[in-house]
């Protein structure tokens, strides 16, 4: 009797208190998202500060410009949807914003390192990652002061949302092209990558000090597969890979990602309470582009048949030429850097749109030669959400657990 009693207690003790791998991971229910980045995740920052992303941006989902450089939703939006959270308002947007479940500090054209050129010279946003970090810290401090005064309580995050929230990062691509714009060689660009990543690491540490615990970090994409890069920089035939991407730029992106992974490993050691998920967006985007290229014809065949719905299945590649921009003007890629998506001209007092949208953005990968379509972003989201491209391999819902 005595013995039996003891074992029952012991069993209960074991079940409740001992770490068990199947019990230790919990679903996170993030109440807020705080995002940092560039145009891949900008939901209105650059538009608020430097002018609207013009129509037809936003046409597919929002049916009007919505601060995004895309026809519809971005990865950030799909992440928010997954947690049942509203789409993130841009921190810089003073009208109609609702920050109750997070804020977005990203702006199109942002780099990690502050640039020494103005936006009118180079096109890079002055809201670089260090500035985004300052804005975040300002947002945290002032939102809590104002809530405590009893104002805007339904528009600002609760205090504990800052520690329970998910911090997402998608930035780095513009730091790589910035060097090429200054006529640097690939070796010269590689040489400054460690400095760029040191600055990235500093920002993660700053957010941690302010209470951030869950980090979801996208690595940088295959920038050498983007029409604007192939159009802008000199690429020789020998530098084009078998799928049509420019190798030197992709090599630099891969180098950046390798170093980024080192930084993540280092941060895990230095920040004992942080759960940091590294997401290999490069591989997902590259496979989208290469598979679309391979399967494009097959897809066209399906679309002409009666089984249109079949092609809409999750995960199935259903895209046309991945290098052909949907919204643009002329040339090999339907991309002209002087006549960007939505560009207008006034002729005899009438406004003429020079760079219009294609008929069906849902079968395009590239929206405007630089950014992805909503359909591409959705496909990418479906690939990454279950953790199969993450290190550690945890799904989005479990990203608050240390691996
Ligand atoms: C800007 O100039 C400073 C001073 O010359 C230099 O240290 C820094 O690396 C430059 N930044 C970039 C992004 O080139
Ligand atoms: C802000 O958004 C949240 C979540 O969607 C909502 O519950 C709240 O009412 C909104 N606040 C205002 C003032 O509209
Ligand atoms: C880069 O090279 C081009 C062509 O030689 C030149 O026109 C441009 O001014 C150079 N840019 C910089 C920043 O040095
Ligand atoms: C503008 O109007 C003038 C006068 O009616 C006409 O001659 C000209 O062809 C028009 N230009 C264009 C581009 O339509
Ligand atoms: C994750 O999702 C993708 C796309 O839906 C699928 O191909 C893959 O098999 C999934 N991986 C796991 C581990 O569930």
Coordinates of C-alpha atoms and ligand atoms in Angstrom, one line a residue:
X1 CA 0.0 0.0 0.0
X2 CA 2.7 2.4 1.2
X3 CA 4.8 1.5 -1.8
X4 CA 2.0 1.7 -4.3
X5 CA 1.2 5.2 -3.0
X6 CA 4.8 6.3 -3.4
X7 CA 5.0 5.1 -7.0
X8 CA 1.8 6.9 -8.0
X9 CA 3.2 10.1 -6.5
X10 CA 6.5 9.6 -8.3
X11 CA 4.8 9.0 -11.5
X12 CA 2.8 12.2 -11.2
X13 CA 6.0 14.0 -10.3
X14 CA 7.7 12.5 -13.4
X15 CA 4.9 13.4 -15.7
X16 CA 4.6 17.0 -14.4
X17 CA 8.1 18.1 -13.7
X18 CA 10.6 16.2 -15.8
X19 CA 11.5 17.6 -19.2
X20 CA 10.0 15.5 -21.9
X21 CA 10.7 16.3 -25.5
X22 CA 7.1 15.7 -26.6
X23 CA 5.7 17.9 -23.9
X24 CA 8.3 20.7 -23.8
X25 CA 7.4 22.3 -27.1
X26 CA 4.3 24.5 -26.9
X27 CA 2.3 26.2 -29.5
X28 CA 3.2 29.9 -29.2
X29 CA 0.0 32.0 -29.9
X30 CA 2.0 35.1 -30.6
X31 CA -0.2 38.1 -29.7
X32 CA 1.9 40.5 -31.8
X33 CA 4.4 40.7 -34.6
X34 CA 7.2 43.2 -34.9
X35 CA 8.8 43.3 -38.3
X36 CA 12.0 44.7 -39.6
X37 CA 13.1 44.7 -43.2
X38 CA 13.0 46.1 -46.8
X39 CA 10.4 46.0 -49.6
X40 CA 10.0 42.2 -49.1
X41 CA 8.0 43.0 -46.0
X42 CA 7.1 46.7 -46.2
X43 CA 3.4 47.2 -45.6
X44 CA 3.4 51.0 -46.0
X45 CA 6.6 52.6 -44.5
X46 CA 8.1 53.9 -47.6
X47 CA 4.8 54.9 -49.0
X48 CA 4.1 57.0 -45.8
X49 CA 7.5 58.7 -45.9
X50 CA 8.3 59.1 -49.6
X51 CA 5.1 58.6 -51.6
X52 CA 2.7 55.9 -52.4
X53 CA 3.5 52.7 -54.2
X54 CA 1.3 53.6 -57.1
X55 CA -1.5 51.6 -58.7
X56 CA -1.7 48.9 -59.9
X57 CA 0.2 47.8 -56.8
X58 CA -2.3 46.2 -54.5
X59 CA -4.8 45.4 -57.3
X60 CA -5.2 41.7 -56.7
X61 CA -6.1 41.6 -53.0
X62 CA -6.5 45.1 -51.6
X63 CA -8.0 46.4 -54.8
X64 CA -6.1 49.7 -54.3
X65 CA -2.5 50.6 -53.4
X66 CA -1.8 49.3 -49.9
X67 CA 1.8 50.4 -49.2
X68 CA 3.1 47.1 -50.6
X69 CA 5.2 46.6 -53.7
X70 CA 3.2 43.7 -54.9
X71 CA -0.2 43.0 -56.4
X72 CA -1.4 41.8 -53.0
X73 CA -0.2 40.2 -49.8
X74 CA 3.4 39.7 -48.7
X75 CA 5.0 36.9 -46.6
X76 CA 4.5 39.2 -43.6
X77 CA 0.7 39.3 -44.3
X78 CA 0.5 35.5 -44.5
X79 CA 2.4 35.1 -41.3
X80 CA 0.0 37.5 -39.6
X81 CA -3.0 35.6 -41.0
X82 CA -1.7 32.4 -39.6
X83 CA -1.9 33.7 -36.1
X84 CA -5.3 35.3 -36.7
X85 CA -3.7 38.8 -36.3
X86 CA -4.5 41.8 -38.4
X87 CA -2.1 42.9 -41.1
X88 CA 0.7 45.0 -39.7
X89 CA 0.5 48.7 -39.8
X90 CA 3.6 50.6 -40.8
X91 CA 5.2 52.4 -37.9
X92 CA 5.6 55.5 -40.1
X93 CA 1.9 55.6 -41.2
X94 CA 0.1 58.1 -39.1
X95 CA -3.3 57.6 -40.6
X96 CA -5.6 54.6 -40.0
X97 CA -2.9 52.6 -38.2
X98 CA -3.7 50.1 -35.5
X99 CA -0.7 48.8 -33.6
X100 CA -2.6 46.7 -31.1
X101 CA -1.0 43.5 -32.4
X102 CA 2.4 44.8 -33.6
X103 CA 4.1 47.2 -35.9
X104 CA 6.1 47.1 -39.1
X105 CA 9.4 49.0 -39.2
X106 CA 10.4 47.9 -42.7
X107 CA 10.6 50.2 -45.6
X108 CA 11.3 49.4 -49.2
X109 CA 14.9 50.0 -50.2
X110 CA 16.2 49.6 -46.6
X111 CA 19.6 48.2 -46.0
X112 CA 21.2 46.9 -42.8
X113 CA 24.0 49.4 -42.9
X114 CA 23.2 53.1 -43.3
X115 CA 24.2 54.2 -46.7
X116 CA 26.3 57.3 -47.6
X117 CA 24.0 58.3 -50.4
X118 CA 20.5 59.9 -50.3
X119 CA 17.4 58.1 -51.6
X120 CA 17.3 60.3 -54.6
X121 CA 20.9 59.4 -55.5
X122 CA 20.8 55.6 -55.1
X123 CA 17.2 54.7 -54.3
X124 CA 18.1 53.2 -50.9
X125 CA 15.8 54.1 -48.0
X126 CA 17.4 56.2 -45.2
X127 CA 15.4 54.0 -42.8
X128 CA 18.1 51.4 -42.5
X129 CA 18.0 48.7 -39.9
X130 CA 19.7 50.8 -37.2
X131 CA 17.0 53.4 -37.6
X132 CA 14.3 50.8 -37.5
X133 CA 15.7 49.6 -34.2
X134 CA 15.6 53.2 -32.8
X135 CA 12.0 53.5 -34.0
X136 CA 11.1 50.2 -32.4
X137 CA 12.6 51.3 -29.1
X138 CA 10.7 54.6 -29.3
X139 CA 7.5 52.7 -30.1
X140 CA 7.9 50.4 -27.1
X141 CA 8.6 53.2 -24.7
X142 CA 6.0 55.7 -25.8
X143 CA 3.2 53.2 -26.5
X144 CA 3.5 52.1 -22.9
X145 CA 3.5 55.7 -21.5
X146 CA 0.5 56.6 -23.5
X147 CA -1.4 53.4 -22.6
X148 CA -0.8 54.1 -18.9
X149 CA -2.2 57.5 -19.4
X150 CA -5.4 55.8 -20.6
X151 CA -5.2 56.8 -24.2
X152 CA -5.4 54.7 -27.4
X153 CA -5.6 51.5 -25.4
X154 CA -7.2 49.7 -28.3
X155 CA -4.6 50.9 -30.8
X156 CA -1.4 50.0 -28.9
X157 CA 0.1 46.7 -27.7
X158 CA -0.3 45.5 -24.2
X159 CA 3.0 45.6 -22.2
X160 CA 3.6 41.8 -22.3
X161 CA 3.1 41.6 -26.0
X162 CA 6.7 42.8 -26.4
X163 CA 8.1 39.7 -24.7
X164 CA 5.5 37.3 -26.1
X165 CA 5.6 38.7 -29.6
X166 CA 7.3 37.3 -32.7
X167 CA 10.2 39.4 -34.1
X168 CA 10.6 38.9 -37.8
X169 CA 13.5 40.1 -40.0
X170 CA 13.8 40.1 -43.8
X171 CA 16.7 42.3 -44.8
X172 CA 20.1 42.2 -46.5
X173 CA 19.5 42.0 -50.2
X174 CA 19.9 45.8 -50.7
X175 CA 23.2 45.8 -48.8
X176 CA 24.6 43.5 -51.5
X177 CA 23.4 45.5 -54.5
X178 CA 24.6 48.7 -52.9
X179 CA 28.2 47.8 -53.4
X180 CA 27.6 46.8 -57.1
X181 CA 26.0 50.2 -57.6
X182 CA 29.2 51.8 -56.4
X183 CA 31.0 49.7 -59.1
X184 CA 32.5 47.3 -56.6
X185 CA 33.6 43.8 -57.6
X186 CA 32.1 40.7 -56.1
X187 CA 35.2 40.3 -54.0
X188 CA 34.8 43.8 -52.7
X189 CA 31.2 43.2 -51.9
X190 CA 32.0 40.0 -50.0
X191 CA 34.7 41.8 -48.1
X192 CA 32.1 44.1 -46.4
X193 CA 29.6 41.4 -45.6
X194 CA 31.0 40.7 -42.1
X195 CA 30.5 44.4 -41.2
X196 CA 26.9 44.3 -42.5
X197 CA 26.2 41.2 -40.4
X198 CA 27.9 42.6 -37.3
X199 CA 25.4 45.5 -37.5
X200 CA 22.6 43.0 -38.0
X201 CA 23.7 41.1 -34.9
X202 CA 23.7 44.3 -32.9
X203 CA 20.1 45.0 -33.7
X204 CA 19.0 41.5 -32.6
X205 CA 20.8 42.1 -29.3
X206 CA 19.1 45.5 -28.8
X207 CA 15.7 43.9 -29.4
X208 CA 16.6 41.2 -26.9
X209 CA 17.6 43.7 -24.3
X210 CA 14.2 45.4 -24.7
X211 CA 12.5 42.0 -24.0
X212 CA 12.2 40.3 -27.4
X213 CA 12.5 36.5 -27.2
X214 CA 11.2 34.9 -30.4
X215 CA 13.1 35.7 -33.6
X216 CA 12.2 34.5 -37.0
X217 CA 14.9 35.5 -39.5
X218 CA 14.7 35.1 -43.3
X219 CA 17.9 34.7 -45.1
X220 CA 18.5 36.7 -48.3
X221 CA 17.0 35.5 -51.6
X222 CA 18.7 34.7 -54.9
X223 CA 19.1 38.3 -56.0
X224 CA 20.8 37.1 -59.2
X225 CA 17.5 35.7 -60.4
X226 CA 15.7 39.1 -60.2
X227 CA 15.1 40.9 -63.5
X228 CA 16.2 44.3 -62.0
X229 CA 19.6 42.9 -61.1
X230 CA 20.1 41.2 -64.4
X231 CA 19.0 44.4 -66.2
X232 CA 21.0 46.8 -64.1
X233 CA 24.4 45.1 -63.8
X234 CA 26.6 43.8 -66.5
X235 CA 26.3 40.0 -66.7
X236 CA 28.2 37.9 -69.2
X237 CA 26.7 34.8 -70.9
X238 CA 29.2 32.7 -69.0
X239 CA 27.8 34.0 -65.7
X240 CA 24.3 32.8 -66.4
X241 CA 23.4 29.5 -64.8
X242 CA 21.2 26.8 -66.5
X243 CA 18.0 28.3 -65.1
X244 CA 18.8 31.8 -66.3
X245 CA 20.0 33.4 -63.0
X246 CA 23.2 35.5 -62.7
X247 CA 25.7 33.4 -60.8
X248 CA 28.0 36.1 -59.2
X249 CA 25.1 37.8 -57.4
X250 CA 23.7 34.5 -56.2
X251 CA 27.2 33.5 -55.0
X252 CA 27.3 36.7 -52.9
X253 CA 23.9 36.0 -51.5
X254 CA 24.9 32.5 -50.5
X255 CA 28.0 33.9 -48.9
X256 CA 25.9 36.4 -47.0
X257 CA 23.6 33.5 -45.8
X258 CA 26.5 31.3 -44.7
X259 CA 27.9 34.2 -42.5
X260 CA 24.3 35.0 -41.3
X261 CA 24.0 31.4 -40.1
X262 CA 27.2 31.8 -38.1
X263 CA 25.9 35.0 -36.6
X264 CA 22.7 33.1 -35.6
X265 CA 24.7 30.4 -33.9
X266 CA 26.7 33.0 -32.1
X267 CA 23.5 34.8 -31.0
X268 CA 22.0 31.6 -29.6
X269 CA 25.0 31.3 -27.3
X270 CA 25.0 34.9 -26.3
X271 CA 21.2 35.3 -25.7
X272 CA 20.2 32.4 -23.4
X273 CA 16.5 33.1 -23.5
X274 CA 16.1 33.7 -27.2
X275 CA 14.5 31.3 -29.6
X276 CA 16.0 32.2 -33.0
X277 CA 14.7 30.5 -36.1
X278 CA 16.8 30.9 -39.3
X279 CA 14.7 30.4 -42.4
X280 CA 16.3 29.5 -45.7
X281 CA 14.3 31.6 -48.0
X282 CA 17.1 31.5 -50.6
X283 CA 16.4 27.8 -51.3
X284 CA 12.7 28.2 -51.5
X285 CA 12.8 31.2 -53.8
X286 CA 15.5 29.5 -56.0
X287 CA 13.4 26.3 -56.3
X288 CA 10.3 28.4 -57.2
X289 CA 12.2 30.1 -60.0
X290 CA 13.9 27.0 -61.3
X291 CA 10.9 24.8 -61.1
X292 CA 8.6 27.4 -62.7
X293 CA 11.1 27.5 -65.5
X294 CA 11.1 23.7 -65.9
X295 CA 7.4 23.2 -65.5
X296 CA 6.1 26.3 -67.1
X297 CA 4.9 24.6 -70.3
X298 CA 3.3 21.7 -68.5
X299 CA 1.3 24.2 -66.5
X300 CA 0.2 26.0 -69.6
X301 CA -1.2 22.8 -70.9
X302 CA -3.2 22.3 -67.7
X303 CA -4.6 25.8 -67.8
X304 CA -6.1 25.3 -71.2
X305 CA -7.8 22.1 -70.1
X306 CA -11.0 21.8 -68.0
X307 CA -9.1 21.2 -64.8
X308 CA -8.2 24.7 -63.8
X309 CA -8.8 24.0 -60.2
X310 CA -6.2 21.2 -60.2
X311 CA -3.6 23.8 -60.9
X312 CA -4.7 25.8 -57.8
X313 CA -3.7 23.0 -55.4
X314 CA -1.3 24.0 -52.7
X315 CA 2.3 23.5 -53.4
X316 CA 1.9 22.8 -57.1
X317 CA 4.0 25.0 -59.3
X318 CA 1.7 26.8 -61.6
X319 CA 3.7 29.7 -62.8
X320 CA 4.8 31.0 -66.2
X321 CA 8.3 32.4 -67.1
X322 CA 9.6 33.5 -63.7
X323 CA 11.8 36.3 -65.2
X324 CA 8.9 38.1 -67.0
X325 CA 7.6 40.9 -64.8
X326 CA 3.8 41.2 -64.6
X327 CA 3.8 44.9 -64.3
X328 CA 6.4 46.8 -66.3
X329 CA 7.4 48.2 -69.6
X330 CA 9.2 46.4 -72.5
X331 CA 12.5 44.7 -72.9
X332 CA 13.4 41.1 -72.3
X333 CA 11.9 41.0 -68.8
X334 CA 9.1 43.5 -69.3
X335 CA 11.2 45.6 -67.0
X336 CA 12.6 49.1 -67.6
X337 CA 14.2 50.8 -64.6
X338 CA 13.2 54.2 -66.0
X339 CA 9.5 53.2 -66.5
X340 CA 8.6 51.2 -63.4
X341 CA 5.3 49.6 -62.5
X342 CA 2.6 52.2 -62.4
X343 CA 4.7 54.9 -64.2
X344 CA 2.5 57.6 -65.9
X345 CA 3.0 60.3 -68.4
X346 CA 0.7 63.2 -69.2
X347 CA 0.1 63.7 -72.9
X348 CA -2.1 66.6 -74.0
X349 CA -3.6 66.8 -70.5
X350 CA -4.4 63.2 -70.3
X351 CA -2.7 60.8 -68.0
X352 CA -1.4 57.7 -69.7
X353 CA -0.1 54.7 -67.7
X354 CA 3.1 53.4 -69.3
X355 CA 3.7 50.4 -67.1
X356 CA 0.5 48.4 -66.6
X357 CA -0.2 45.1 -65.0
X358 CA -0.5 41.8 -66.9
X359 CA -3.8 40.0 -67.4
X360 CA -3.3 37.4 -64.7
X361 CA -0.8 38.2 -61.9
X362 CA -1.6 34.9 -60.2
X363 CA 0.5 32.9 -62.7
X364 CA 3.5 35.2 -62.5
X365 CA 6.4 35.0 -60.1
X366 CA 7.8 38.5 -60.6
X367 CA 5.4 41.3 -60.0
X368 CA 7.5 44.3 -61.2
X369 CA 11.0 42.9 -61.9
X370 CA 12.1 43.4 -58.3
X371 CA 9.3 42.1 -56.1
X372 CA 7.3 38.9 -56.0
X373 CA 3.6 38.5 -56.8
X374 CA 1.1 37.6 -54.1
X375 CA 0.8 34.2 -55.7
X376 CA 4.6 33.6 -55.4
X377 CA 4.6 34.9 -51.8
X378 CA 1.8 32.5 -50.9
X379 CA 3.7 29.6 -52.5
X380 CA 6.8 30.6 -50.6
X381 CA 4.8 30.9 -47.3
X382 CA 3.3 27.4 -47.8
X383 CA 6.8 26.0 -48.1
X384 CA 8.3 27.6 -45.0
X385 CA 5.4 27.5 -42.6
X386 CA 5.9 23.9 -41.4
X387 CA 9.6 24.4 -40.6
X388 CA 11.0 22.3 -43.4
X389 CA 13.4 25.2 -44.4
X390 CA 14.1 26.3 -40.9
X391 CA 17.0 25.8 -38.5
X392 CA 15.9 24.5 -36.0
X393 CA 13.2 22.7 -38.0
X394 CA 10.2 24.0 -36.1
X395 CA 7.1 25.4 -37.7
X396 CA 6.0 29.0 -37.4
X397 CA 3.6 28.1 -34.6
X398 CA 6.4 26.7 -32.4
X399 CA 9.0 29.4 -33.1
X400 CA 9.0 30.6 -29.4
X401 CA 10.7 27.4 -28.3
X402 CA 14.4 27.2 -28.1
X403 CA 15.5 24.4 -30.4
Ligands
LIG1 C1 30.1 55.4 -45.2 O1 31.2 56.1 -45.0 C2 31.9 55.8 -43.8 C3 33.1 56.7 -43.6 O2 33.9 56.8 -44.8 C4 32.4 54.3 -43.9 O3 33.0 53.9 -42.7 C5 31.2 53.4 -44.1 O4 31.6 52.1 -44.3 C6 30.4 53.8 -45.3 N1 29.2 53.1 -45.4 C7 28.8 52.4 -46.5 C8 27.6 51.6 -46.4 O5 29.5 52.3 -47.5
LIG2 C1 -7.4 47.4 -33.6 O1 -7.4 46.1 -34.1 C2 -7.9 45.1 -33.1 C3 -7.6 43.8 -33.7 O2 -8.1 43.6 -35.0 C4 -9.3 45.4 -32.8 O3 -9.8 44.5 -31.9 C5 -9.4 46.8 -32.3 O4 -10.8 47.1 -32.1 C6 -8.8 47.8 -33.3 N1 -8.9 49.1 -32.6 C7 -9.5 50.1 -33.1 C8 -9.5 51.4 -32.3 O5 -10.1 50.1 -34.2
LIG3 C1 30.3 53.3 -62.1 O1 30.7 53.1 -63.5 C2 29.9 53.8 -64.4 C3 30.4 53.4 -65.8 O2 31.8 53.4 -65.9 C4 30.0 55.3 -64.2 O3 29.1 56.0 -65.1 C5 29.4 55.6 -62.8 O4 29.6 57.0 -62.5 C6 30.2 54.8 -61.8 N1 29.6 55.0 -60.5 C7 30.3 55.3 -59.3 C8 29.5 55.4 -58.1 O5 31.5 55.4 -59.3
LIG4 C1 -1.8 66.5 -78.9 O1 -2.7 67.4 -79.4 C2 -2.2 68.1 -80.6 C3 -3.3 69.1 -81.0 O2 -4.6 68.6 -81.0 C4 -2.1 67.0 -81.7 O3 -1.6 67.6 -82.9 C5 -1.1 66.0 -81.2 O4 -0.9 64.9 -82.1 C6 -1.5 65.4 -79.9 N1 -0.4 64.5 -79.4 C7 -0.7 63.3 -79.0 C8 0.5 62.5 -78.6 O5 -1.8 62.8 -79.0
LIG5 C1 6.0 21.1 -45.6 O1 5.2 21.7 -46.6 C2 5.6 21.5 -47.9 C3 4.7 22.2 -48.8 O2 3.3 22.0 -48.5 C4 5.6 20.0 -48.2 O3 6.1 19.7 -49.5 C5 6.6 19.3 -47.2 O4 6.6 17.9 -47.4 C6 6.2 19.6 -45.8 N1 7.2 19.1 -44.9 C7 7.0 18.5 -43.7 C8 8.1 18.1 -42.9 O5 5.8 18.4 -43.3

